[in-house]
CSV table of C-alpha atoms in Angstrom, one decimal:
chain,number,residue,atom,x,y,z
A,9,GLN,CA,5.3,7.8,28.1
A,10,VAL,CA,3.7,6.1,25.1
A,11,GLN,CA,4.1,2.7,23.5
A,12,LEU,CA,2.8,1.5,20.2
A,13,VAL,CA,2.6,-2.2,19.5
A,14,GLU,CA,2.0,-3.5,16.1
A,15,SER,CA,1.0,-7.0,15.2
A,16,GLY,CA,-0.6,-9.0,12.4
A,17,GLY,CA,2.2,-9.0,9.7
A,18,GLY,CA,3.4,-12.1,8.0
A,19,LEU,CA,3.7,-14.0,4.8
A,20,VAL,CA,0.8,-14.4,2.5
A,21,GLN,CA,0.0,-15.3,-1.0
A,22,ALA,CA,-1.0,-12.8,-3.7
A,23,GLY,CA,-4.8,-12.4,-3.4
A,24,GLY,CA,-4.8,-13.1,0.4
A,25,SER,CA,-5.7,-11.0,3.3
A,26,LEU,CA,-4.0,-9.7,6.4
A,27,ARG,CA,-5.1,-7.5,9.3
A,28,LEU,CA,-2.7,-5.2,11.1
A,29,SER,CA,-3.3,-4.1,14.7
A,30,CYS,CA,-1.8,-1.2,16.5
A,31,THR,CA,-2.4,-0.8,20.3
A,32,ALA,CA,-1.4,2.4,22.1
A,33,SER,CA,-0.7,2.6,25.8
A,34,GLY,CA,0.5,5.3,28.2
A,35,SER,CA,-0.4,8.7,29.2
A,36,ILE,CA,-2.9,9.3,26.4
A,37,ARG,CA,-5.9,11.4,26.8
A,38,SER,CA,-7.1,11.0,23.2
A,39,ILE,CA,-5.7,9.8,19.9
A,40,ASN,CA,-6.4,12.4,17.3
A,41,ALA,CA,-5.2,10.6,14.2
A,42,MET,CA,-3.9,7.3,13.3
A,43,ALA,CA,-2.1,6.3,10.2
A,44,TRP,CA,-0.3,3.4,8.6
A,45,TYR,CA,2.9,3.8,6.5
A,46,ARG,CA,5.0,1.3,4.8
A,47,GLN,CA,8.5,1.1,3.5
A,48,ALA,CA,9.5,-1.2,0.7
A,49,PRO,CA,13.1,-2.3,0.4
A,50,GLY,CA,15.1,0.5,-1.2
A,51,LYS,CA,12.2,3.0,-1.1
A,52,GLN,CA,11.1,5.8,1.1
A,53,ARG,CA,8.3,5.4,3.7
A,54,GLU,CA,5.0,6.4,2.2
A,55,LEU,CA,1.6,7.0,3.6
A,56,VAL,CA,-0.9,4.0,3.0
A,57,ALA,CA,-4.0,5.3,4.9
A,58,ILE,CA,-5.0,7.7,7.7
A,59,ILE,CA,-8.0,8.1,9.9
A,60,ARG,CA,-8.9,11.4,11.7
A,61,GLY,CA,-12.1,11.1,13.4
A,62,SER,CA,-14.6,9.7,11.0
A,63,ILE,CA,-12.5,10.8,7.9
A,64,THR,CA,-10.3,8.4,6.2
A,65,ASN,CA,-7.9,8.9,3.2
A,66,TYR,CA,-6.0,6.2,1.3
A,67,GLN,CA,-3.2,5.9,-1.1
A,68,ASP,CA,-4.7,5.4,-4.6
A,69,SER,CA,-2.9,2.0,-5.0
A,70,VAL,CA,-4.7,0.5,-2.0
A,71,LYS,CA,-8.3,2.2,-2.4
A,72,GLY,CA,-10.9,-0.6,-2.5
A,73,ARG,CA,-8.5,-3.0,-1.0
A,74,PHE,CA,-7.5,-1.6,2.4
A,75,THR,CA,-9.7,-0.3,5.2
A,76,ILE,CA,-8.4,1.7,8.2
A,77,SER,CA,-10.4,1.8,11.4
A,78,THR,CA,-10.2,2.5,15.1
A,79,ASP,CA,-12.2,1.2,18.0
A,80,ASN,CA,-12.5,4.6,19.6
A,81,ALA,CA,-10.1,3.4,22.4
A,82,LYS,CA,-6.5,3.1,21.7
A,83,ASN,CA,-6.5,0.4,19.0
A,84,GLY,CA,-6.3,0.9,15.4
A,85,TYR,CA,-6.5,-1.7,12.5
A,86,LEU,CA,-5.6,-1.9,8.8
A,87,GLN,CA,-7.5,-4.6,6.9
A,88,MET,CA,-5.7,-5.6,3.8
A,89,ASN,CA,-7.5,-7.6,1.2
A,90,SER,CA,-6.6,-8.7,-2.5
A,91,LEU,CA,-2.9,-8.2,-1.5
A,92,LYS,CA,-0.4,-7.9,-4.3
A,93,SER,CA,3.4,-8.4,-4.3
A,94,GLU,CA,3.8,-4.6,-4.5
A,95,ASP,CA,2.3,-4.3,-1.0
A,96,THR,CA,5.4,-6.0,0.3
A,97,GLY,CA,7.2,-3.9,3.0
A,98,VAL,CA,7.5,-2.9,6.7
A,99,TYR,CA,4.1,-1.4,7.9
A,100,TYR,CA,4.5,1.3,10.6
A,101,CYS,CA,1.6,2.6,12.7
A,102,TYR,CA,1.7,6.5,13.5
A,103,ILE,CA,-0.4,8.3,15.9
A,104,GLU,CA,-1.1,11.9,16.6
A,105,LEU,CA,-2.3,12.3,20.3
A,106,THR,CA,-3.0,14.5,23.3
A,107,PHE,CA,-1.3,13.6,26.4
A,108,VAL,CA,-3.4,13.5,29.7
A,109,TRP,CA,-1.7,16.9,30.6
A,110,GLY,CA,-2.9,18.5,27.5
A,111,THR,CA,0.0,18.8,25.2
A,112,PRO,CA,0.2,17.1,21.7
A,113,GLY,CA,2.5,14.4,20.6
A,114,ASN,CA,3.2,11.9,17.9
A,115,TYR,CA,4.7,8.5,17.9
A,116,TRP,CA,5.7,5.6,15.6
A,117,GLY,CA,5.4,2.0,16.1
A,118,GLN,CA,8.3,-0.5,15.6
A,119,GLY,CA,6.9,-1.7,12.4
A,120,THR,CA,5.8,-5.1,11.2
A,121,GLN,CA,6.8,-7.0,8.1
A,122,VAL,CA,4.3,-7.9,5.4
A,123,THR,CA,5.5,-10.1,2.5
A,124,VAL,CA,3.3,-11.0,-0.3
A,125,SER,CA,4.4,-13.9,-2.5
A,126,SER,CA,3.3,-14.0,-6.2
């Protein structure tokens, strides 16, 4: 019914930048919220940033460095600047949506690895 495809992860040196992308497809009437989570090795998955309409919220550790955005279609982005080694982890896209037939749903992407070398 719905697919989320993430891209943009990779290996970068500390201080560098990456831009993650998340593209949704399927029977979607609207995307009501989009978020990025990350999971570091041995740790729980944590919320990094979320956008709902024009409202954004960030984890304190990424404020001023990361920017979440959407293009009002079915694409979302996470611009990550001034990366630190502690930003390393698998990054997951998450969406809350309304199907074309009117019911709500939520989906996770498959994850993309971000590795920041110090």
